[in-house]
Amino acid sequence: MKRLSGFRRKRIAGPILMVAALFTIGTAFGVASALPSSQHEMSSGTSTLVSEGKAIFLRGCSSCHGLNAEGGGIAPSLIGVGAAAVDFQVGTGRMPMADMSQQAMQKKPLYNPDETAALASYVASLAPGPSAVTNESLNFERDGNSAEGGQLFRTNCAMCHNFAGQGGALTNGKYAPSLMGVEPKYIYEAMVTGPQSMPKFTNTTITPQEKLSIIKWLQQANHEANQGGASLGRTGPVTEGLLVWTLGIGILIGIAVWLAMKAK
Amino acid sequence: MSNQIERFEDPGLPEHIHRNADADPLAEKRAEKQVAILFLLSALGTVLTIASYIFMKSDQYVYFPVMGSTNVQQLFIGLGLTLATLCIGLGAIQWAKKLMPDQEVIAERHEFRSEEVDREELVATFHDRAGQAGIGRRPLIKRTLGLAVGLVGLSPLVLLRDTGPLPGKFFETTNWAAGTRLVLDPAGTPIKPEDLEVGAVAQVLPELPAGTPRTLENIGKDAVLLIRLRPEDFNLDPERLSWTYQGIIAFSKICTHMGCAVALYEQQTHHLLCPCHQSTFDVTRAAKVIFGPAARPLPQLALMVNADGYLTAKQPFSVPVGPSFWERNSANG
Amino acid sequence: MKKSQKIGGSVANYVDERTGAAKWVKKNLNKVFPDHWSFMLGEICLYSFIILLLSGTFLTFWFDPSQRDVVYNGAYAPLSGVSMSAAYASTLHISFDVRGGLLMRQIHHWAALIFMVAIVVHLFRVFFTGAFRKPREFNWLIGIGLLTFGIVEGFLGYSLPDDLLSGTGIRIAEAILQAIPVVGSYLAFFAFGGPFPGTAFIPRIYMVHILLLPGLFLALITIHLMLVWYQKHTQYPGPGRTEKNVVGYPLMPVYMAKAGGFFFIVFGVTAFLGAVASINPIWLYGPYTPGQISAGSQPDWYMGWLDGLVRMSPPLETHAFGHTISWNILLPGLILPGILFTGMALYPFIESWISGDKREHHLLDRPRNAPNRTALGAMSIAFMIISLANGGNDVIATHFHLTINGIMWFTRFGLFIVPPIVFLITKRICLSLQRADRDLVLHGRETGRLVMMPNGEMIEVHEQISDAKKWTLTQHQSADALPAPLPESAKLGIKGKLRARMNQANAVQVPAATVTEFKELGEGHH
């Protein structure tokens, strides 16, 4: 007790307690805002952000998506896709597209986080849609259940992204990307918005809590150590077959050649 | 003609060349040491295996380049075993190569064909003995024996009959009936049209009467994929269009080729891909096969909304789901 | 006499007085085995089979071949509380709760892959060197049997853990059963004890996997080896090697040490793979349920070519009289493999029928000296590679930025176009190599040294090759001439004409160099 009151009296205690309190409130708020999030929130402070975003949009996006984001021949309408879609597409560098290939590829983002946020609030201002989330707001460690997440992943995701989230082939050169090393918020946003070939998983078919379970399972798969040596890409029997036809039989034949060679 | 042409002749076995170890006692000693060291390494490998088994923790990991972070105990038991066995092998072969005689020896082959006289005697004996049995003279015995031996193999086949029940109508039916609610897999909650946005999918199963367990056998026939498109994207005949509900369409998830779960839905192209053999189905045209080995579209489930606003089946599947079978009448799809 | 010798002697005496084994053992200690690396391929098969028996026995101590539902509560946290079959749960138990259990599982699986690779490579060696010829046709047939049963045995083992991947494999196997005309749905119900997946299949295939097929393997391998022993091993041509002898090392001590040592080598390499490379990580696949699937679901490689054929099959079904016949399953899944394996089994008889060669062969062919056979083998390998590649088309597509559709179309056409091209090219290469052999014997080896002749002409010095080498390169036509090619005459029926045609094609050979030619050339030079 004595030590604690001594600590309180110190001048540094005030700011520390303040930060701690803010952190607690912030986390609680973050969790609260992460879960529902089908509606978009607008406040007066965001209107400058919206106009800033509109300026960026007109410069960088409108040539394909139309001056009012109504869509064009080559690009879909962005009305109602929500901030989540913008945060995902622009934040992972998929948009703007570098070339009109099969699908937008992940690359270094063109816009910084502030610009992305501005773009997101502009698109969100057009029509209600899912709002963007932050990694901090997704407390999957606390709210997720990885066993449940694994089952949901295998039912809803593994058919395209492979059993361990390594990605897989779709038709005509399209592919489901690897989910390894992808930030939790982008996984969450992708499920909500259904980017490109990916279908949407609405909050009623997979609840926000279930989404956190999926993310928790994925994070675990991402960081899971190899139990039995080199993972061989976790793609199944193809790489195993390749290894046995090269290294496996190769070493054995090499030793057989040595065995049958006459000694000097 | 060919005997006039002189051919190359077999010079015979080449002279034996002595190895270092044959002539040089130092080389011999060296070879001996090499073999001994290999055997010692093997012993060390066994020690490593046992030590890893006893002393290492089973939940410890270590990082190696290429391999990544890997389980220490399993790695070192394995490497110990590798050392223990590989070195016995290497030692034994080195011993054979360097120290055991390496002069090739010649062995003669014998012809496999028996002597003519033996063969003739065999034939004669055989005919004689067959005559004693009189199989040629007694057709009645010959035929009845044939009958008996031919039939005796039937009993084991018949005895295998109870390995399983008869299929009956199993392949033709599912648990979908008129009014069956669609429930989410694996959560089991019913679903309303407004739960699905355009571009959304849901994996669903039929709601079973309370108390009926959800077996894998049922899932293997009942699994359905629910997809919501913009209604204008459909390219369906009026009947099939009436099976959709506000752009929501449902297909059996069991591939009509070999029964894998077809669930790779591309929401932009509206293609469904089976990951096993890459059959591709076009959702907008009632899952018509547009690529791959499948020969029939995925069966479509007719949808409606019940009084409480939940999605339900309007009727059972109109055709059997899953892969083909002999009794399947595929005339109507 | 030392004490150990005394004991050994009395044991030997005891045994011999009861079995008379001394005579047989004495004779066979001198049994001669020719030494060549390619003769070790069959041994790899044998040894990996022994490793499979040992590691498999270890696994049976914990594996529970049951499809009853259990809830997992073992060491692997991400599956904690998940309901699954006892088979899958016990495989997880072996992997995470038994020390060295995962290693043994991996050794078992790697050994299975090596077993199948070694069988196929051994088959290549036997085929390309003509070792299947009289008197070894029986062993060829047994070998084909072992290959076939090996594929089945491997598939059953892959199916046992009841994970998502293996369950998908079983689902496909069930679809193949179901597709068999007339009796298909009955067969499927009998095999699975009712509807798929049921609870009967894994216990049943477990018995087949650990008892029935291993017993069959033991029997076939024993006969295979007894025939090798009795007929004596073939040998490569060379000085001192004839059809009437076998040149090599005696069983004791050299061959015993080498072959025995090689067992430990195979074990060591398998253990190494088991230690450092993950195989079949079933805990990542999750338990099987028919509603789930993973991208890139493939079988092990020895089934991969079949899967590739099934993938590239055209969407053919016959619907008639209220019945359905799935050609898209039957054709690539049963009919084509059936034809291929039957053709492979009958090959020795077809070849000897075409060539009319009924002699015994103990000296192996150099592959170039049998151009048609070698070309046929290369063609078959091309066929296998193309279908195998299509079996992994999804993984290939994502790793090399190709499209599965593109690979599929390439292999659909390639399967028919590439093998014949490979046949033609291989045959040309064989004939060129024969020509090169002939030149080498007649003109010697190019030394790279240039010499200026008195008239200013630069010539390269050629060095005579050794007599041993000359013999090796010419012996195939020296022994006694092949039967004369069959004439094609009007009297022959279609079968006879076909045979005569193939016989003539088979007889195309570059004549081997002879001493007569060599001498003529020598006279010309001086």
Short mmCIF file of C-alpha atoms in Angstrom, two decimals, chain B residues 11-327:
data_model
loop_
_atom_site.label_atom_id
_atom_site.label_comp_id
_atom_site.label_asym_id
_atom_site.label_seq_id
_atom_site.Cartn_x
_atom_site.Cartn_y
_atom_site.Cartn_z
CA PRO B 11 39.01 -60.56 -75.18
CA GLY B 12 37.90 -62.22 -71.95
CA LEU B 13 37.85 -60.85 -68.43
CA PRO B 14 40.27 -57.97 -68.01
CA GLU B 15 43.20 -58.47 -65.71
CA HIS B 16 42.56 -57.68 -62.09
CA ILE B 17 43.91 -54.30 -61.04
CA HIS B 18 45.03 -54.12 -57.47
CA ARG B 19 43.57 -51.47 -55.23
CA ASN B 20 45.70 -49.25 -53.05
CA ALA B 21 44.59 -51.16 -50.01
CA ASP B 22 45.71 -54.46 -51.55
CA ALA B 23 49.27 -53.34 -52.03
CA ASP B 24 49.85 -50.58 -49.50
CA PRO B 25 49.52 -51.58 -45.83
CA LEU B 26 49.08 -47.92 -44.92
CA ALA B 27 46.11 -47.59 -47.27
CA GLU B 28 44.71 -50.77 -45.82
CA LYS B 29 45.01 -49.40 -42.29
CA ARG B 30 43.37 -46.17 -43.45
CA ALA B 31 40.44 -48.02 -44.99
CA GLU B 32 40.06 -50.05 -41.82
CA LYS B 33 39.93 -46.86 -39.78
CA GLN B 34 37.35 -45.30 -42.10
CA VAL B 35 35.06 -48.28 -41.66
CA ALA B 36 35.53 -48.26 -37.90
CA ILE B 37 34.79 -44.53 -37.71
CA LEU B 38 31.59 -45.00 -39.67
CA PHE B 39 30.47 -47.75 -37.30
CA LEU B 40 31.33 -45.53 -34.34
CA LEU B 41 29.27 -42.70 -35.85
CA SER B 42 26.38 -45.11 -36.10
CA ALA B 43 26.69 -45.92 -32.41
CA LEU B 44 26.73 -42.20 -31.72
CA GLY B 45 23.54 -41.86 -33.78
CA THR B 46 21.77 -44.38 -31.59
CA VAL B 47 22.90 -42.48 -28.50
CA LEU B 48 21.52 -39.28 -30.06
CA THR B 49 18.19 -40.96 -30.80
CA ILE B 50 17.79 -42.27 -27.26
CA ALA B 51 18.95 -39.02 -25.68
CA SER B 52 16.52 -37.00 -27.81
CA TYR B 53 13.72 -39.37 -26.91
CA ILE B 54 14.32 -39.10 -23.19
CA PHE B 55 15.64 -35.61 -22.62
CA MET B 56 14.10 -33.38 -25.26
CA LYS B 57 10.75 -31.72 -24.75
CA SER B 58 8.11 -32.55 -27.29
CA ASP B 59 6.92 -28.94 -27.58
CA GLN B 60 10.21 -27.23 -28.33
CA TYR B 61 10.97 -25.71 -31.69
CA VAL B 62 14.11 -24.55 -33.38
CA TYR B 63 14.61 -22.49 -36.51
CA PHE B 64 16.67 -23.81 -39.40
CA PRO B 65 17.02 -22.15 -42.78
CA VAL B 66 14.96 -23.89 -45.51
CA MET B 67 13.15 -26.01 -42.92
CA GLY B 68 11.76 -23.14 -40.90
CA SER B 69 10.82 -23.51 -37.28
CA THR B 70 10.57 -27.20 -36.59
CA ASN B 71 9.98 -29.57 -33.70
CA VAL B 72 13.31 -30.38 -32.05
CA GLN B 73 12.48 -33.74 -30.59
CA GLN B 74 11.11 -35.28 -33.73
CA LEU B 75 13.96 -33.80 -35.78
CA PHE B 76 16.73 -35.13 -33.58
CA ILE B 77 15.21 -38.57 -33.04
CA GLY B 78 15.05 -38.70 -36.84
CA LEU B 79 18.56 -37.42 -37.43
CA GLY B 80 19.89 -39.83 -34.82
CA LEU B 81 18.15 -42.69 -36.56
CA THR B 82 19.51 -41.46 -39.88
CA LEU B 83 23.05 -41.39 -38.55
CA ALA B 84 22.67 -44.77 -36.88
CA THR B 85 21.43 -46.58 -39.96
CA LEU B 86 23.17 -44.70 -42.75
CA CYS B 87 26.60 -45.15 -41.13
CA ILE B 88 26.16 -48.91 -40.72
CA GLY B 89 25.36 -49.02 -44.43
CA LEU B 90 28.21 -46.77 -45.49
CA GLY B 91 30.64 -48.66 -43.27
CA ALA B 92 29.63 -52.07 -44.56
CA ILE B 93 29.86 -50.96 -48.18
CA GLN B 94 33.20 -49.25 -47.65
CA TRP B 95 34.46 -52.42 -45.99
CA ALA B 96 33.30 -54.50 -48.96
CA LYS B 97 34.76 -52.11 -51.50
CA LYS B 98 38.13 -51.50 -49.94
CA LEU B 99 39.00 -54.58 -47.92
CA MET B 100 37.06 -57.56 -49.20
CA PRO B 101 38.37 -59.34 -52.29
CA ASP B 102 37.42 -57.42 -55.39
CA GLN B 103 38.42 -59.96 -57.97
CA GLU B 104 35.42 -60.83 -60.09
CA VAL B 105 34.58 -64.49 -60.28
CA ILE B 106 32.80 -66.41 -63.00
CA ALA B 107 29.98 -68.84 -62.47
CA GLU B 108 28.51 -70.96 -65.22
CA ARG B 109 24.85 -70.86 -66.05
CA HIS B 110 22.80 -73.95 -66.63
CA GLU B 111 20.11 -74.37 -69.21
CA PHE B 112 16.64 -74.38 -67.69
CA ARG B 113 15.17 -76.78 -70.19
CA SER B 114 15.05 -80.30 -68.77
CA GLU B 115 16.80 -83.15 -70.53
CA GLU B 116 14.79 -84.58 -73.40
CA VAL B 117 14.60 -87.96 -71.74
CA ASP B 118 13.23 -86.47 -68.53
CA ARG B 119 10.58 -84.59 -70.41
CA GLU B 120 9.51 -87.69 -72.33
CA GLU B 121 9.38 -89.71 -69.14
CA LEU B 122 7.27 -87.04 -67.49
CA VAL B 123 4.76 -87.05 -70.31
CA ALA B 124 4.59 -90.82 -70.29
CA THR B 125 4.17 -90.96 -66.52
CA PHE B 126 1.55 -88.27 -66.61
CA HIS B 127 -0.51 -90.05 -69.22
CA ASP B 128 -0.11 -93.29 -67.37
CA ARG B 129 -1.31 -91.81 -64.06
CA ALA B 130 -4.11 -89.90 -65.69
CA GLY B 131 -5.14 -93.19 -67.27
CA GLN B 132 -5.12 -94.82 -63.84
CA ALA B 133 -7.52 -92.18 -62.63
CA GLY B 134 -9.44 -92.69 -65.82
CA ILE B 135 -10.49 -89.09 -66.16
CA GLY B 136 -10.67 -89.45 -69.94
CA ARG B 137 -12.77 -92.58 -69.75
CA ARG B 138 -15.21 -91.29 -67.17
CA PRO B 139 -16.94 -88.23 -68.61
CA LEU B 140 -19.57 -88.33 -65.91
CA ILE B 141 -16.97 -87.78 -63.21
CA LYS B 142 -15.18 -85.18 -65.33
CA ARG B 143 -18.32 -83.14 -65.86
CA THR B 144 -19.65 -83.37 -62.34
CA LEU B 145 -16.22 -82.42 -60.99
CA GLY B 146 -16.23 -79.42 -63.29
CA LEU B 147 -19.65 -78.45 -62.01
CA ALA B 148 -18.65 -78.86 -58.38
CA VAL B 149 -15.41 -76.89 -58.69
CA GLY B 150 -17.11 -74.23 -60.73
CA LEU B 151 -19.76 -73.74 -58.08
CA VAL B 152 -17.63 -73.94 -54.98
CA GLY B 153 -16.32 -70.42 -55.55
CA LEU B 154 -19.84 -69.06 -55.31
CA SER B 155 -20.26 -69.56 -51.58
CA PRO B 156 -17.65 -67.00 -50.50
CA LEU B 157 -19.23 -64.55 -52.92
CA VAL B 158 -22.68 -65.16 -51.48
CA LEU B 159 -21.30 -64.93 -47.95
CA LEU B 160 -20.08 -61.41 -48.77
CA ARG B 161 -23.64 -60.34 -49.42
CA ASP B 162 -24.13 -59.05 -45.88
CA THR B 163 -21.26 -56.56 -46.14
CA GLY B 164 -23.87 -53.93 -46.78
CA PRO B 165 -27.57 -53.29 -47.29
CA LEU B 166 -29.08 -52.84 -50.73
CA PRO B 167 -29.02 -49.26 -51.94
CA GLY B 168 -32.75 -49.08 -52.61
CA LYS B 169 -33.68 -45.50 -53.43
CA PHE B 170 -30.78 -44.06 -51.43
CA PHE B 171 -29.02 -42.43 -54.37
CA GLU B 172 -32.25 -40.89 -55.66
CA THR B 173 -33.33 -39.19 -52.45
CA THR B 174 -32.12 -36.48 -50.10
CA ASN B 175 -33.46 -34.91 -46.92
CA TRP B 176 -34.81 -31.95 -48.87
CA ALA B 177 -38.60 -31.86 -48.97
CA ALA B 178 -41.15 -29.18 -49.70
CA GLY B 179 -40.95 -26.70 -46.85
CA THR B 180 -37.57 -27.82 -45.46
CA ARG B 181 -35.79 -24.78 -44.07
CA LEU B 182 -32.24 -24.03 -45.16
CA VAL B 183 -29.83 -23.88 -42.22
CA LEU B 184 -26.23 -22.74 -42.19
CA ASP B 185 -23.38 -25.26 -42.15
CA PRO B 186 -21.98 -25.69 -39.50
CA ALA B 187 -23.94 -23.23 -37.31
CA GLY B 188 -27.38 -24.75 -37.97
CA THR B 189 -29.29 -21.47 -37.95
CA PRO B 190 -32.05 -20.80 -40.49
CA ILE B 191 -31.51 -18.08 -43.03
CA LYS B 192 -33.57 -15.26 -44.53
CA PRO B 193 -33.19 -13.74 -47.98
CA GLU B 194 -32.06 -10.42 -46.54
CA ASP B 195 -29.15 -12.22 -44.84
CA LEU B 196 -27.50 -12.55 -48.21
CA GLU B 197 -26.25 -9.58 -50.16
CA VAL B 198 -25.64 -9.75 -53.87
CA GLY B 199 -22.38 -11.63 -54.35
CA ALA B 200 -22.71 -13.48 -51.09
CA VAL B 201 -22.68 -17.25 -50.67
CA ALA B 202 -23.70 -19.55 -47.85
CA GLN B 203 -23.08 -23.24 -47.26
CA VAL B 204 -26.40 -24.71 -46.18
CA LEU B 205 -27.97 -28.01 -45.16
CA PRO B 206 -31.62 -29.02 -44.76
CA GLU B 207 -33.06 -28.51 -41.31
CA LEU B 208 -33.61 -31.94 -39.82
CA PRO B 209 -36.49 -32.80 -37.48
CA ALA B 210 -35.50 -32.24 -33.87
CA GLY B 211 -33.51 -35.14 -32.52
CA THR B 212 -32.29 -36.39 -35.87
CA PRO B 213 -28.51 -36.38 -35.85
CA ARG B 214 -26.63 -34.76 -38.73
CA THR B 215 -24.65 -37.67 -40.16
CA LEU B 216 -21.85 -37.48 -42.70
CA GLU B 217 -23.94 -39.73 -44.95
CA ASN B 218 -26.60 -37.02 -44.98
CA ILE B 219 -24.16 -34.19 -45.56
CA GLY B 220 -22.74 -36.19 -48.47
CA LYS B 221 -26.10 -35.91 -50.24
CA ASP B 222 -27.69 -32.83 -48.73
CA ALA B 223 -24.98 -30.16 -48.90
CA VAL B 224 -26.19 -27.15 -50.83
CA LEU B 225 -24.53 -23.94 -51.90
CA LEU B 226 -26.64 -20.79 -51.75
CA ILE B 227 -25.63 -17.89 -53.95
CA ARG B 228 -27.14 -14.46 -54.42
CA LEU B 229 -26.78 -12.75 -57.78
CA ARG B 230 -28.47 -9.76 -59.34
CA PRO B 231 -31.69 -11.22 -60.78
CA GLU B 232 -30.82 -9.72 -64.20
CA ASP B 233 -27.68 -11.86 -64.33
CA PHE B 234 -29.72 -15.03 -64.66
CA ASN B 235 -30.11 -16.69 -68.00
CA LEU B 236 -32.68 -19.30 -67.01
CA ASP B 237 -35.81 -20.78 -68.47
CA PRO B 238 -39.02 -19.65 -66.71
CA GLU B 239 -39.32 -22.82 -64.64
CA ARG B 240 -35.78 -22.63 -63.31
CA LEU B 241 -36.16 -18.89 -62.76
CA SER B 242 -39.18 -19.60 -60.60
CA TRP B 243 -36.91 -21.83 -58.48
CA THR B 244 -34.82 -18.81 -57.52
CA TYR B 245 -35.85 -16.19 -55.01
CA GLN B 246 -34.91 -12.54 -55.56
CA GLY B 247 -31.64 -13.54 -57.17
CA ILE B 248 -30.93 -16.29 -54.66
CA ILE B 249 -30.20 -19.62 -56.30
CA ALA B 250 -29.31 -22.94 -54.70
CA PHE B 251 -27.36 -25.89 -56.10
CA SER B 252 -26.36 -29.25 -54.75
CA LYS B 253 -22.74 -28.94 -53.67
CA ILE B 254 -22.00 -32.57 -54.54
CA CYS B 255 -20.26 -32.72 -57.90
CA THR B 256 -22.12 -34.68 -60.56
CA HIS B 257 -18.77 -36.09 -61.68
CA MET B 258 -17.20 -37.76 -58.65
CA GLY B 259 -18.91 -36.28 -55.64
CA CYS B 260 -16.40 -33.72 -54.39
CA ALA B 261 -17.78 -30.56 -52.79
CA VAL B 262 -18.13 -28.00 -55.58
CA ALA B 263 -17.87 -24.70 -53.81
CA LEU B 264 -15.31 -22.50 -55.52
CA TYR B 265 -17.66 -19.72 -56.51
CA GLU B 266 -16.25 -16.81 -58.51
CA GLN B 267 -18.66 -13.99 -57.91
CA GLN B 268 -17.58 -11.93 -60.92
CA THR B 269 -17.79 -14.64 -63.58
CA HIS B 270 -20.50 -16.62 -61.72
CA HIS B 271 -18.51 -19.80 -62.31
CA LEU B 272 -18.44 -22.68 -59.88
CA LEU B 273 -15.30 -24.79 -59.95
CA CYS B 274 -14.73 -28.25 -58.52
CA PRO B 275 -11.21 -28.49 -57.07
CA CYS B 276 -10.90 -32.24 -57.65
CA HIS B 277 -11.15 -32.45 -61.44
CA GLN B 278 -11.84 -28.84 -62.40
CA SER B 279 -15.32 -29.24 -63.77
CA THR B 280 -16.68 -25.72 -64.14
CA PHE B 281 -20.35 -24.84 -63.89
CA ASP B 282 -22.07 -21.63 -64.96
CA VAL B 283 -24.37 -20.47 -62.17
CA THR B 284 -26.32 -18.10 -64.40
CA ARG B 285 -27.29 -20.94 -66.72
CA ALA B 286 -28.49 -23.38 -64.06
CA ALA B 287 -24.99 -24.75 -63.41
CA LYS B 288 -24.46 -25.88 -66.98
CA VAL B 289 -21.07 -27.59 -67.42
CA ILE B 290 -18.77 -25.24 -69.32
CA PHE B 291 -15.45 -27.00 -68.71
CA GLY B 292 -14.01 -30.22 -67.38
CA PRO B 293 -15.10 -33.83 -67.14
CA ALA B 294 -18.51 -33.47 -65.46
CA ALA B 295 -21.31 -34.40 -67.84
CA ARG B 296 -24.35 -33.06 -66.03
CA PRO B 297 -25.23 -29.73 -64.38
CA LEU B 298 -25.41 -29.52 -60.62
CA PRO B 299 -29.01 -30.18 -59.53
CA GLN B 300 -30.83 -26.96 -58.67
CA LEU B 301 -32.91 -26.73 -55.50
CA ALA B 302 -36.20 -24.86 -55.87
CA LEU B 303 -36.42 -22.09 -53.27
CA MET B 304 -39.22 -20.13 -51.63
CA VAL B 305 -39.77 -18.16 -48.48
CA ASN B 306 -42.04 -19.50 -45.78
CA ALA B 307 -44.53 -17.58 -43.68
CA ASP B 308 -41.85 -16.60 -41.17
CA GLY B 309 -39.67 -15.18 -43.93
CA TYR B 310 -37.11 -18.04 -43.89
CA LEU B 311 -35.70 -19.57 -47.03
CA THR B 312 -37.11 -23.05 -47.58
CA ALA B 313 -37.11 -25.67 -50.28
CA LYS B 314 -40.13 -25.46 -52.55
CA GLN B 315 -39.86 -29.15 -53.44
CA PRO B 316 -37.27 -31.94 -53.22
CA PHE B 317 -34.48 -32.07 -55.78
CA SER B 318 -36.01 -32.92 -59.14
CA VAL B 319 -33.11 -35.24 -60.02
CA PRO B 320 -30.73 -37.38 -57.97
CA VAL B 321 -27.71 -35.48 -56.63
CA GLY B 322 -24.08 -36.53 -56.91
CA PRO B 323 -22.19 -38.83 -59.26
CA SER B 324 -23.85 -41.08 -61.80
CA PHE B 325 -24.88 -44.64 -61.15
CA TRP B 326 -26.34 -47.32 -63.33
CA GLU B 327 -29.96 -47.00 -62.16
#
